[in-house]
mmCIF file of C-alpha atoms in Angstrom:
data_model
loop_
_atom_site.group_PDB
_atom_site.id
_atom_site.type_symbol
_atom_site.label_atom_id
_atom_site.label_comp_id
_atom_site.label_asym_id
_atom_site.label_seq_id
_atom_site.Cartn_x
_atom_site.Cartn_y
_atom_site.Cartn_z
ATOM 1 C CA MET A 240 0.000 0.000 0.000
ATOM 2 C CA SER A 241 2.833 2.423 0.823
ATOM 3 C CA HIS A 242 4.233 1.877 -2.683
ATOM 4 C CA GLU A 243 0.884 2.710 -4.291
ATOM 5 C CA PHE A 244 0.625 5.943 -2.293
ATOM 6 C CA ARG A 245 4.191 7.158 -2.566
ATOM 7 C CA THR A 246 5.045 6.328 -6.193
ATOM 8 C CA PRO A 247 2.513 8.679 -7.856
ATOM 9 C CA LEU A 248 3.264 11.436 -5.363
ATOM 10 C CA ASN A 249 7.000 11.140 -5.955
ATOM 11 C CA SER A 250 6.332 11.292 -9.711
ATOM 12 C CA ILE A 251 4.318 14.504 -9.292
ATOM 13 C CA ILE A 252 7.060 16.001 -7.137
ATOM 14 C CA GLY A 253 9.795 14.944 -9.558
ATOM 15 C CA PHE A 254 8.114 16.296 -12.683
ATOM 16 C CA SER A 255 7.062 19.529 -10.983
ATOM 17 C CA ASP A 256 10.666 20.045 -9.882
ATOM 18 C CA LEU A 257 11.817 19.503 -13.470
ATOM 19 C CA LEU A 258 9.294 22.040 -14.704
ATOM 20 C CA ALA A 259 10.413 24.493 -12.032
ATOM 21 C CA GLU A 260 13.966 24.297 -13.373
ATOM 22 C CA GLN A 261 12.630 25.558 -16.740
ATOM 23 C CA GLY A 262 15.248 23.549 -18.583
ATOM 24 C CA GLU A 263 13.057 23.312 -21.692
ATOM 25 C CA GLY A 264 12.354 27.026 -21.770
ATOM 26 C CA PRO A 265 10.761 29.706 -19.585
ATOM 27 C CA LEU A 266 7.316 28.983 -18.168
ATOM 28 C CA GLY A 267 6.254 32.515 -17.488
ATOM 29 C CA GLU A 268 5.561 33.932 -14.061
ATOM 30 C CA ALA A 269 2.014 32.593 -13.733
ATOM 31 C CA TYR A 270 2.865 29.024 -14.767
ATOM 32 C CA ALA A 271 5.993 28.999 -12.598
ATOM 33 C CA ASP A 272 3.746 29.952 -9.683
ATOM 34 C CA TYR A 273 1.331 27.123 -10.543
ATOM 35 C CA VAL A 274 4.197 24.613 -10.615
ATOM 36 C CA SER A 275 5.410 25.872 -7.235
ATOM 37 C CA HIS A 276 1.955 25.305 -5.744
ATOM 38 C CA VAL A 277 1.780 21.801 -7.246
ATOM 39 C CA SER A 278 5.180 20.885 -5.790
ATOM 40 C CA GLU A 279 4.355 22.343 -2.387
ATOM 41 C CA GLY A 280 0.994 20.573 -2.255
ATOM 42 C CA ALA A 281 2.458 17.233 -3.341
ATOM 43 C CA ASN A 282 5.242 17.426 -0.755
ATOM 44 C CA HIS A 283 2.712 18.303 1.922
ATOM 45 C CA LEU A 284 0.507 15.366 0.939
ATOM 46 C CA LEU A 285 3.496 13.000 0.886
ATOM 47 C CA ALA A 286 4.411 14.065 4.417
ATOM 48 C CA LEU A 287 0.847 13.345 5.572
ATOM 49 C CA VAL A 288 0.858 9.931 3.870
ATOM 50 C CA ASN A 289 4.171 9.084 5.545
ATOM 51 C CA GLU A 290 2.752 10.050 8.946
ATOM 52 C CA ILE A 291 -0.395 7.962 8.449
ATOM 53 C CA LEU A 292 1.612 4.937 7.301
ATOM 54 C CA ASP A 293 4.057 5.351 10.170
ATOM 55 C CA LEU A 294 1.234 5.463 12.709
ATOM 56 C CA SER A 295 -0.374 2.409 11.088
ATOM 57 C CA ARG A 296 2.865 0.429 11.417
ATOM 58 C CA ILE A 297 3.237 1.432 15.065
ATOM 59 C CA GLU A 298 -0.343 0.489 15.949
ATOM 60 C CA ALA A 299 0.005 -2.807 14.080
ATOM 61 C CA GLY A 300 3.123 -3.628 16.114
ATOM 62 C CA ARG A 301 5.331 -3.739 13.031
ATOM 63 C CA ILE A 302 8.087 -1.473 14.366
ATOM 64 C CA ASP A 303 11.011 -3.088 16.176
ATOM 65 C CA LEU A 304 13.200 -0.942 18.398
ATOM 66 C CA ARG A 305 16.953 -1.425 18.051
ATOM 67 C CA PRO A 306 18.401 -0.011 21.281
ATOM 68 C CA GLU A 307 22.027 1.043 21.428
ATOM 69 C CA GLU A 308 24.239 3.409 23.369
ATOM 70 C CA PHE A 309 25.082 6.741 21.741
ATOM 71 C CA ALA A 310 26.079 10.278 22.677
ATOM 72 C CA ALA A 311 23.199 12.623 23.349
ATOM 73 C CA ALA A 312 25.168 15.503 21.828
ATOM 74 C CA ASP A 313 25.577 13.622 18.524
ATOM 75 C CA ALA A 314 21.846 12.908 18.209
ATOM 76 C CA ILE A 315 20.945 16.500 19.064
ATOM 77 C CA SER A 316 23.502 17.799 16.557
ATOM 78 C CA ASP A 317 22.085 15.577 13.788
ATOM 79 C CA VAL A 318 18.539 16.799 14.351
ATOM 80 C CA ARG A 319 19.622 20.404 14.837
ATOM 81 C CA SER A 320 21.295 20.441 11.411
ATOM 82 C CA VAL A 321 17.991 19.428 9.810
ATOM 83 C CA ILE A 322 15.920 21.933 11.812
ATOM 84 C CA ALA A 323 18.339 24.851 11.356
ATOM 85 C CA PRO A 324 17.086 25.937 7.877
ATOM 86 C CA LEU A 325 13.496 26.002 9.159
ATOM 87 C CA ALA A 326 14.560 28.205 12.061
ATOM 88 C CA GLU A 327 16.645 30.490 9.846
ATOM 89 C CA ALA A 328 13.672 31.055 7.532
ATOM 90 C CA LYS A 329 11.806 32.613 10.487
ATOM 91 C CA SER A 330 14.862 34.299 12.044
ATOM 92 C CA ILE A 331 14.467 32.024 15.064
ATOM 93 C CA GLU A 332 17.509 31.535 17.262
ATOM 94 C CA LEU A 333 18.188 27.794 17.607
ATOM 95 C CA ARG A 334 20.335 26.762 20.546
ATOM 96 C CA SER A 335 21.572 23.359 21.676
ATOM 97 C CA GLU A 336 23.509 22.218 24.714
ATOM 98 C CA ALA A 337 24.596 18.719 25.685
ATOM 99 C CA LEU A 338 27.692 17.488 27.464
ATOM 100 C CA PRO A 339 29.841 15.315 25.160
ATOM 101 C CA ALA A 340 30.331 12.722 27.895
ATOM 102 C CA LEU A 341 26.587 12.146 28.314
ATOM 103 C CA PHE A 342 25.365 8.905 26.736
ATOM 104 C CA VAL A 343 21.825 7.563 26.344
ATOM 105 C CA TYR A 344 20.410 4.169 25.507
ATOM 106 C CA GLY A 345 17.579 3.656 23.031
ATOM 107 C CA ASP A 346 16.662 3.286 19.383
ATOM 108 C CA ARG A 347 18.796 5.999 17.766
ATOM 109 C CA THR A 348 16.519 6.501 14.744
ATOM 110 C CA ARG A 349 13.323 6.722 16.789
ATOM 111 C CA PHE A 350 15.106 8.856 19.375
ATOM 112 C CA LYS A 351 15.948 11.383 16.679
ATOM 113 C CA GLN A 352 12.398 11.162 15.301
ATOM 114 C CA ILE A 353 11.025 12.233 18.690
ATOM 115 C CA LEU A 354 13.536 15.084 18.851
ATOM 116 C CA TYR A 355 12.693 16.138 15.304
ATOM 117 C CA ASN A 356 8.940 16.134 15.960
ATOM 118 C CA LEU A 357 9.287 18.236 19.109
ATOM 119 C CA LEU A 358 11.812 20.678 17.631
ATOM 120 C CA SER A 359 9.970 21.128 14.331
ATOM 121 C CA ASN A 360 6.756 21.814 16.267
ATOM 122 C CA ALA A 361 8.613 24.319 18.440
ATOM 123 C CA VAL A 362 9.909 26.156 15.367
ATOM 124 C CA LYS A 363 6.527 25.987 13.638
ATOM 125 C CA PHE A 364 4.618 27.541 16.536
ATOM 126 C CA THR A 365 7.235 30.092 17.586
ATOM 127 C CA PRO A 366 6.767 33.591 16.152
ATOM 128 C CA PRO A 367 9.524 35.064 13.937
ATOM 129 C CA ALA A 368 12.620 36.264 15.794
ATOM 130 C CA GLY A 369 11.814 33.924 18.679
ATOM 131 C CA ARG A 370 13.985 31.307 20.329
ATOM 132 C CA VAL A 371 14.074 27.493 20.484
ATOM 133 C CA GLN A 372 16.527 25.550 22.617
ATOM 134 C CA VAL A 373 17.280 21.867 23.206
ATOM 135 C CA SER A 374 19.508 20.594 25.987
ATOM 136 C CA ALA A 375 20.435 17.382 27.785
ATOM 137 C CA GLU A 376 21.749 16.948 31.306
ATOM 138 C CA PRO A 377 21.927 14.302 34.037
ATOM 139 C CA ASP A 378 19.205 14.474 36.660
ATOM 140 C CA TYR A 379 19.418 12.251 39.738
ATOM 141 C CA GLY A 380 20.487 9.129 37.889
ATOM 142 C CA GLN A 381 18.353 9.929 34.854
ATOM 143 C CA ILE A 382 18.848 12.062 31.773
ATOM 144 C CA ARG A 383 16.710 15.107 31.138
ATOM 145 C CA PHE A 384 16.134 16.461 27.636
ATOM 146 C CA CYS A 385 14.594 19.912 27.511
ATOM 147 C CA VAL A 386 13.213 21.721 24.457
ATOM 148 C CA THR A 387 12.069 25.254 25.143
ATOM 149 C CA ASP A 388 10.442 27.787 22.853
ATOM 150 C CA THR A 389 8.888 31.230 23.002
ATOM 151 C CA GLY A 390 5.587 30.203 21.416
ATOM 152 C CA ILE A 391 2.136 31.187 22.628
ATOM 153 C CA GLY A 392 1.523 28.017 24.625
ATOM 154 C CA ILE A 393 -1.377 25.557 24.867
ATOM 155 C CA PRO A 394 -4.512 26.059 27.000
ATOM 156 C CA SER A 395 -4.846 23.554 29.843
ATOM 157 C CA GLU A 396 -8.166 22.135 28.619
ATOM 158 C CA GLN A 397 -6.526 20.992 25.357
ATOM 159 C CA GLN A 398 -3.330 19.492 26.734
ATOM 160 C CA THR A 399 -4.631 15.937 26.604
ATOM 161 C CA ALA A 400 -6.390 16.210 23.255
ATOM 162 C CA ILE A 401 -3.246 17.267 21.370
ATOM 163 C CA PHE A 402 -1.961 13.679 21.544
ATOM 164 C CA GLU A 403 -5.058 12.284 19.827
ATOM 165 C CA GLU A 404 -5.128 11.490 16.109
ATOM 166 C CA PHE A 405 -6.012 14.340 13.727
ATOM 167 C CA THR A 406 -6.257 16.864 16.570
ATOM 168 C CA GLN A 407 -5.059 20.459 16.260
ATOM 169 C CA VAL A 408 -5.098 23.184 18.888
ATOM 170 C CA ALA A 409 -6.869 26.213 17.449
ATOM 171 C CA PRO A 410 -5.230 29.035 19.471
ATOM 172 C CA ALA A 411 -1.740 27.728 18.647
ATOM 173 C CA THR A 412 -2.299 27.262 14.923
ATOM 174 C CA SER A 413 -3.173 30.800 13.889
ATOM 175 C CA GLY A 414 -1.241 31.667 10.741
ATOM 176 C CA VAL A 415 0.524 28.283 10.671
ATOM 177 C CA LYS A 416 0.115 25.711 7.906
ATOM 178 C CA GLU A 417 -0.906 22.529 9.676
ATOM 179 C CA GLY A 418 -0.316 18.874 8.976
ATOM 180 C CA ALA A 419 -2.781 16.112 9.715
ATOM 181 C CA GLY A 420 -2.422 16.440 13.479
ATOM 182 C CA LEU A 421 -0.446 13.193 13.756
ATOM 183 C CA GLY A 422 3.040 14.347 14.772
ATOM 184 C CA LEU A 423 2.447 14.302 18.523
ATOM 185 C CA THR A 424 0.359 11.132 18.247
ATOM 186 C CA ILE A 425 3.297 9.348 16.613
ATOM 187 C CA THR A 426 5.687 10.826 19.168
ATOM 188 C CA LYS A 427 3.500 9.558 22.004
ATOM 189 C CA ARG A 428 3.356 6.065 20.491
ATOM 190 C CA ILE A 429 7.154 5.919 20.137
ATOM 191 C CA VAL A 430 7.564 7.056 23.733
ATOM 192 C CA GLU A 431 5.173 4.325 24.834
ATOM 193 C CA LEU A 432 7.117 1.753 22.811
ATOM 194 C CA HIS A 433 10.060 2.635 25.049
ATOM 195 C CA GLY A 434 7.907 2.058 28.133
ATOM 196 C CA GLY A 435 7.504 5.758 28.842
ATOM 197 C CA ARG A 436 4.838 8.437 28.779
ATOM 198 C CA ILE A 437 4.545 11.982 27.500
ATOM 199 C CA TRP A 438 2.509 14.908 28.749
ATOM 200 C CA VAL A 439 2.398 18.675 28.466
ATOM 201 C CA GLU A 440 2.459 21.496 30.988
ATOM 202 C CA SER A 441 1.780 24.844 29.369
ATOM 203 C CA THR A 442 -0.082 28.104 29.720
ATOM 204 C CA LEU A 443 -1.134 30.574 27.051
ATOM 205 C CA GLY A 444 1.771 32.920 26.487
ATOM 206 C CA GLY A 445 4.169 30.599 28.325
ATOM 207 C CA GLY A 446 5.634 28.470 25.551
ATOM 208 C CA ARG A 447 4.954 24.805 24.847
ATOM 209 C CA PRO A 448 6.289 22.443 27.572
ATOM 210 C CA PHE A 449 6.161 18.721 26.763
ATOM 211 C CA LEU A 450 7.604 16.121 29.126
ATOM 212 C CA PHE A 451 8.663 12.621 28.147
ATOM 213 C CA HIS A 452 9.636 9.932 30.635
ATOM 214 C CA ASP A 453 11.149 6.668 29.470
ATOM 215 C CA ALA A 454 10.535 4.276 32.346
ATOM 216 C CA ARG A 455 12.414 1.312 30.863
ATOM 217 C CA ARG A 456 14.537 -0.397 33.516
ATOM 218 C CA LEU A 457 17.518 -2.334 32.214
ATOM 219 C CA GLY A 458 18.837 -3.902 35.389
ATOM 220 C CA PRO A 459 21.792 -3.113 37.674
ATOM 221 C CA ALA A 460 24.374 -3.699 34.916
ATOM 222 C CA SER A 461 22.736 -1.227 32.561
ATOM 223 C CA MET A 462 24.734 1.914 33.120
ATOM 224 C CA VAL A 463 26.156 4.827 31.160
ATOM 225 C CA GLN A 464 29.266 6.873 31.810
ATOM 226 C CA TYR A 465 29.045 10.553 32.721
ATOM 227 C CA ARG A 466 32.155 12.410 33.867
ATOM 228 C CA GLY A 467 33.574 9.243 35.365
ATOM 229 C CA ARG A 468 30.358 8.480 37.281
ATOM 230 C CA ARG A 469 28.046 5.608 36.437
ATOM 231 C CA VAL A 470 24.446 6.605 35.773
ATOM 232 C CA ARG A 471 21.509 4.277 35.236
ATOM 233 C CA ARG A 472 20.235 4.190 31.655
ATOM 234 C CA ARG A 473 16.881 5.746 32.322
ATOM 235 C CA LYS A 474 15.775 8.811 30.451
ATOM 236 C CA ILE A 475 13.574 11.802 31.027
ATOM 237 C CA TRP A 476 12.610 14.030 28.131
ATOM 238 C CA GLU A 477 11.122 17.419 28.674
ATOM 239 C CA GLN A 478 9.946 20.164 26.379
ATOM 240 C CA CYS A 479 9.338 23.078 28.714
#
């Protein structure tokens, strides 16, 4: 099914990109604008299809986690490099901070997917010239990841609903082009696959704080190194 969805969309995107290059001659301003809209719409639809298929695989139990040990700073750096152009387009200051000696344990790809979802949301809902920051630090034998932004926040009565499928929070979406409302749903499912939970603590005008707690226990031998100390491999994520 994924092949039948993605192949025609990729064809539309590919041919519209070729037309946009105007290699066979100028299109004219109006037609160039039409091609731009076609490409933008097709890319948007492809992203929605990918989210729906990803959620379907998670709910069907067809995603296997491959846990490994890796540096938190490396994962943050990888995601930050992808998010940076989105932040630059809105003149948003993007900061990151993680000690190089801090290691985490989990599925690296899914770990970065959670980071990407939270950071891209933070950039999307932060006004131009705002600030988004991600950091990682040890916290009483755990690891705390914090993503902060200067967005308008989420009203308390909608802080549970935002994790439901196809749900969007009206006050936070003004002037923002929305997806299908699946990003946080997928993030929540991935967190739960790691044995954790995610929730939000926010007020209007106070940014968008999300907290993620990975409660997986790996036994007394499951440790990570931090500045010469041994720390249990148990993670806390927080977007605050």
